[in-house]
Short mmCIF file of C-alpha atoms in Angstrom, two decimals:
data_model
loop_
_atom_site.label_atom_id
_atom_site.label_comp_id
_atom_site.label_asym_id
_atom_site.label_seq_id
_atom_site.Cartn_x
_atom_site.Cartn_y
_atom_site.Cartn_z
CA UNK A 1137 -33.90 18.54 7.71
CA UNK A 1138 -37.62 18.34 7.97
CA UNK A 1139 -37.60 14.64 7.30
CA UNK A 1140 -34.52 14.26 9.35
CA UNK A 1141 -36.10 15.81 12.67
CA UNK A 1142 -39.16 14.57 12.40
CA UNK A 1143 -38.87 11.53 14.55
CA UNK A 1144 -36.91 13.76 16.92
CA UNK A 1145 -39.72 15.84 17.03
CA UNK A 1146 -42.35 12.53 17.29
CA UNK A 1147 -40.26 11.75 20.47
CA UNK A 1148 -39.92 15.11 22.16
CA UNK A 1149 -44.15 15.48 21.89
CA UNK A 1150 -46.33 17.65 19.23
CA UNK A 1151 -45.79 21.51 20.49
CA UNK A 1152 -42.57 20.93 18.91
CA UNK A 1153 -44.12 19.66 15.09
CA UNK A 1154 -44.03 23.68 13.94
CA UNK A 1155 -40.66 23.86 13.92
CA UNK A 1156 -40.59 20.83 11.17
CA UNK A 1157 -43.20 22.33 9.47
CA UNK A 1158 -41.88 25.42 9.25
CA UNK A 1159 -38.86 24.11 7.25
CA UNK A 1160 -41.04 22.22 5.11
CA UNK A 1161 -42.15 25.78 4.20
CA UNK A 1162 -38.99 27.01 3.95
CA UNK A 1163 -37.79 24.37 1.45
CA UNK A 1164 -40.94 24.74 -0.68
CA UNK A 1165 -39.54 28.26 -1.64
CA UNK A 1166 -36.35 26.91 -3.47
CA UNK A 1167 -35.94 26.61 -7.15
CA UNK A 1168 -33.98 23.88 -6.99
CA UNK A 1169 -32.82 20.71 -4.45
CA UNK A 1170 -28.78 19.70 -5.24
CA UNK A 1171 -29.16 16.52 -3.98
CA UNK A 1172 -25.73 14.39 -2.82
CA UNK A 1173 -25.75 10.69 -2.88
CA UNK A 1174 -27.35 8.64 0.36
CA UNK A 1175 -30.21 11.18 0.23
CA UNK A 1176 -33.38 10.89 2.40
CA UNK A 1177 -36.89 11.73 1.03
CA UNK A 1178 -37.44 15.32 0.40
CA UNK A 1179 -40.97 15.92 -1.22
CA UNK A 1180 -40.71 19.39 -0.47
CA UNK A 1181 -38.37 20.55 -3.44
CA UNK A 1182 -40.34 20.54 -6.93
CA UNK A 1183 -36.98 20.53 -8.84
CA UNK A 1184 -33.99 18.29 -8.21
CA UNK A 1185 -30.64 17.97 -9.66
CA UNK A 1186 -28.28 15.11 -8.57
CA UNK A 1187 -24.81 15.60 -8.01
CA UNK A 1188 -21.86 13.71 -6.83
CA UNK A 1189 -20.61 13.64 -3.04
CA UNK A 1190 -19.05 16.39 -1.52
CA UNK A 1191 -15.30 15.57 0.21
CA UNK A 1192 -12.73 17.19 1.46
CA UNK A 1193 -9.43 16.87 -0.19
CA UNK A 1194 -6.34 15.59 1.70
CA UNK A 1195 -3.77 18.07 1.96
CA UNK A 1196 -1.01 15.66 3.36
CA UNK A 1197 -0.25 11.63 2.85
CA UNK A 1198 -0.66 8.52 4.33
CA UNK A 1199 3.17 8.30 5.47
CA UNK A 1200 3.51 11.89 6.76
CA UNK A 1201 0.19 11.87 8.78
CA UNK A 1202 1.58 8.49 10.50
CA UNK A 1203 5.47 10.56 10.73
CA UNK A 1204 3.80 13.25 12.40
CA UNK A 1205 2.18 11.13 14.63
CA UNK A 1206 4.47 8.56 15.33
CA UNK A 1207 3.14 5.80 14.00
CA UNK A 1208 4.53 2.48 11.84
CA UNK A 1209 3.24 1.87 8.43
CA UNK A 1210 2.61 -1.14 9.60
CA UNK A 1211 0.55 -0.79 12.32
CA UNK A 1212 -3.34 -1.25 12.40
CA UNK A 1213 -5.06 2.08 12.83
CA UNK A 1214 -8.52 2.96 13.89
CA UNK A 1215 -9.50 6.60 14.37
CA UNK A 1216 -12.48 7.14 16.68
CA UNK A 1217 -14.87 9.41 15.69
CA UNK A 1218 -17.48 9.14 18.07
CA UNK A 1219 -19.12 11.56 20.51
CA UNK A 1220 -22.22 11.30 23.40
CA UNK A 1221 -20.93 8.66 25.58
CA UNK A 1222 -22.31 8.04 29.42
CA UNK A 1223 -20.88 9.94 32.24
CA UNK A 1224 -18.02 8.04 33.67
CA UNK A 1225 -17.86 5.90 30.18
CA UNK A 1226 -13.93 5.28 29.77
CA UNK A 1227 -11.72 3.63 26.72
CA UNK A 1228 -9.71 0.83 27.90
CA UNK A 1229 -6.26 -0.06 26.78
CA UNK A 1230 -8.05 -3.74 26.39
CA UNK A 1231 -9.97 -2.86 23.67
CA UNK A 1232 -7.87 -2.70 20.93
CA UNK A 1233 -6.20 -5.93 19.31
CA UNK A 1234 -2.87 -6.34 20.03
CA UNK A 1235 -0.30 -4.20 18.54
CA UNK A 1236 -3.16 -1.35 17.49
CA UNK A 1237 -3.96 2.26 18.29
CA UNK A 1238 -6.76 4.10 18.39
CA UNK A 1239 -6.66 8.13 17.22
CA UNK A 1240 -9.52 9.86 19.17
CA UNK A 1241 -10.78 12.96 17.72
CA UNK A 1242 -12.51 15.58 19.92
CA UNK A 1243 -11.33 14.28 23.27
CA UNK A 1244 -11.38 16.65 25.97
CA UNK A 1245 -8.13 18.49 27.57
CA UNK A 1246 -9.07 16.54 30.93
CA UNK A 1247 -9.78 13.30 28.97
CA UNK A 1248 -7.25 10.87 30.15
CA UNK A 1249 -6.40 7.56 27.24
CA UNK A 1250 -4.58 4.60 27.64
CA UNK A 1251 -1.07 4.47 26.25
CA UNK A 1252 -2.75 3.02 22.72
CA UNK A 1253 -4.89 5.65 22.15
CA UNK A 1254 -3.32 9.09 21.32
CA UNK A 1255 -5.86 12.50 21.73
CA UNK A 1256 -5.96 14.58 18.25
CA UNK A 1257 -5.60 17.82 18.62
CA UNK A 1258 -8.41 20.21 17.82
CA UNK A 1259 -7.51 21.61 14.52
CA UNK A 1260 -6.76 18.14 12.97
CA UNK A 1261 -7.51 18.12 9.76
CA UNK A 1262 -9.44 14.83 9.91
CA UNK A 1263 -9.48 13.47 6.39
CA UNK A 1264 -5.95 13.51 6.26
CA UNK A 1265 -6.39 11.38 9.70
CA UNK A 1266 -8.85 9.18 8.10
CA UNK A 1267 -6.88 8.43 5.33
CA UNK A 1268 -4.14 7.35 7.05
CA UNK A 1269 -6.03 4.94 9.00
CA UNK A 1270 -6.77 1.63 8.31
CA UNK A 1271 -11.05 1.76 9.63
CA UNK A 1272 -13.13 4.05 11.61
CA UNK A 1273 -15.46 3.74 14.44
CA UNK A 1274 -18.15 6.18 14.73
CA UNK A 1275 -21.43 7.45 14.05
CA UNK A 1276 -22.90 7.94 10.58
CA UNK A 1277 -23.37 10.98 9.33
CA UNK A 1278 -23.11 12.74 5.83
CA UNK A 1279 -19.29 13.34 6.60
CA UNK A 1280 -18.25 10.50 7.95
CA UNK A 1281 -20.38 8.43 5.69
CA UNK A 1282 -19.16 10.60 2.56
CA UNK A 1283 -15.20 10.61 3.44
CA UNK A 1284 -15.32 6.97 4.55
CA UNK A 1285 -16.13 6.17 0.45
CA UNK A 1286 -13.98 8.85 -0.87
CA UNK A 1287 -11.11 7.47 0.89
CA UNK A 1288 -12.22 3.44 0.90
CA UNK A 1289 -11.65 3.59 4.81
CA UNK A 1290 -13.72 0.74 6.17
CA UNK A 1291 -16.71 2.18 8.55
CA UNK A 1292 -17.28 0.37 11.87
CA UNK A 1293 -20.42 2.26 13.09
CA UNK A 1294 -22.93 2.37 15.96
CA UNK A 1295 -26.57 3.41 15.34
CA UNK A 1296 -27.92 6.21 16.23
CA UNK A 1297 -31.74 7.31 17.84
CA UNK A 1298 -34.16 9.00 16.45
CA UNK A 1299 -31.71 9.86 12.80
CA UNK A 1300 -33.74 9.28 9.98
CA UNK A 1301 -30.89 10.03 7.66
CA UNK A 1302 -28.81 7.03 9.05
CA UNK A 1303 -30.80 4.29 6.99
CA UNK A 1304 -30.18 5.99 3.35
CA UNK A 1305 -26.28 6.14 4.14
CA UNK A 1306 -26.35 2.99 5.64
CA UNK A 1307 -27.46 1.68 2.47
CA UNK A 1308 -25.14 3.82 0.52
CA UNK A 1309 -22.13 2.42 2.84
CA UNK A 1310 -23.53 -1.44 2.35
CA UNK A 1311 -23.91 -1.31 -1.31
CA UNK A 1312 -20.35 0.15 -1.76
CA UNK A 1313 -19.05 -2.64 0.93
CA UNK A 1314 -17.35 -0.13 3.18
CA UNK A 1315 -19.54 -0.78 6.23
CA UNK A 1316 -20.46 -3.39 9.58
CA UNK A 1317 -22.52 -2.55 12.52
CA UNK A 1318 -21.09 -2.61 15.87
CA UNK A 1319 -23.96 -3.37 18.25
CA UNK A 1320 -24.37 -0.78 20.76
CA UNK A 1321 -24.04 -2.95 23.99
CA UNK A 1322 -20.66 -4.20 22.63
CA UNK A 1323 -19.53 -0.42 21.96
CA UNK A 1324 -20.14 0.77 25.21
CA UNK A 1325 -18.64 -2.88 27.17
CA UNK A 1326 -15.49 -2.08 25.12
CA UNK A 1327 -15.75 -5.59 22.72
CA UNK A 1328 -14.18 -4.07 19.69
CA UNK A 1329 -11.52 -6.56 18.61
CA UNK A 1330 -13.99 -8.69 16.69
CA UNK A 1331 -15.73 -5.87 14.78
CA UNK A 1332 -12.25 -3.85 13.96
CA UNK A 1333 -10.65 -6.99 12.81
CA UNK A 1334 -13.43 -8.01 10.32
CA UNK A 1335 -13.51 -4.30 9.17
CA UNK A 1336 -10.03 -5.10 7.62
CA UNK A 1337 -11.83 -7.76 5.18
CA UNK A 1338 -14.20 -5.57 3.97
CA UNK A 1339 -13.17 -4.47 0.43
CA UNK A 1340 -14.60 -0.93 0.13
CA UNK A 1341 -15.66 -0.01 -3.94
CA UNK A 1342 -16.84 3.59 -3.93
CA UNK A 1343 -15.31 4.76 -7.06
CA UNK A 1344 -17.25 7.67 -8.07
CA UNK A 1345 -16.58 11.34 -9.04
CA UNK A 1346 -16.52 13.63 -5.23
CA UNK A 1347 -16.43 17.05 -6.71
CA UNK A 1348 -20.22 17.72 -5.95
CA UNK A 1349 -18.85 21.14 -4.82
#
């Protein structure tokens, strides 16, 4: 986290640089790093021992996620994971392609969606969600980036300020051919179709062991 809040800290102004320093510290202590795929630099840790991702398992399938949620096998699913928007900012029934819906996780009680987008409740279990979609929009993140491979879901994402973990699991994503940048004017204007249909081409190849836990 010290590498990963540093430019944070680089934008919010120096009085702040202890706090980064302080986990550098911190870190130096430790015997030993487990380090999970799609790591950043950490030159604090003397001793480091690679292991595979971390996932959660899926506790239901594909077809009784969609049953419980009323949805066709054969319709095109994206599940929006995606938090931060501008005040006002609204989804629009416009920006799906035809005949798609969009699962939103973490929507508010007051939130109000158009018909093709349905509000998750709170205690979703989201892999099971994201497995039984067919791509995700969101930001990237160790979780998202990590259960996007496990479960070969292609990864529409939107980057994100001042993350310096983004660029390593970017290039984790990339090289396993599970991810495309939506740019972030596009996001926010609502111009999904083209991104969400060329996420369905992508042929996602992450094949390796996720019992890092």
């Amino acid at each position: 986290w010290d590498s990963i809040y540093a430019e944070y800290i680089m934008a919010a102004g120096y009085p702040h640089r202890s706090i980064v320093w302080q986990i550098a510290e911190d870190y130096s202590n430790c015997e030993t790093l487990l380090r999970l795929p799609g790591y950043c630099p950490m030159p604090a840790f003397r001793d480091v021992t690679d292991v595979p991702l971390v996932v959660r398992g899926l506790r239901k399938s594909r077809s009784e996620v969609r049953k419980d949620l009323g949805i066709a096998e054969s319709t095109k699913v994206v599940i929006f994971n995606f938090g931060g928007q501008p005040a006002g900012w609204k989804l629009k029934q416009e920006w799906l392609p035809d005949g798609w819906i969009c699962l939103v996780c973490g929507a508010s009680d007051s939130q109000e969606v158009p018909p093709n987008f349905i509000k998750l409740e709170k205690d979703t279990y989201t892999p099971d969600v994201m497995a039984a979609s067919d791509c995700m929009l969101g930001k990237i993140g160790y979780g998202t980036a990590s259960e996007a491979l496990a479960y070969k879901l292609p990864f529409v994402f939107v980057r994100r300020d001042y993350f310096n973990e983004e660029p390593f699991l970017r290039n984790l994503l990339e090289h396993h051919q599970s991810s495309i940048e939506m740019i972030r004017r596009d996001f926010l204007a609502g111009h999904w179709k083209p991104y969400l249909l060329r996420a369905l081409t992508l042929q996602p190849s992450y094949d390796g062991p996720t019992n890092g836990g």
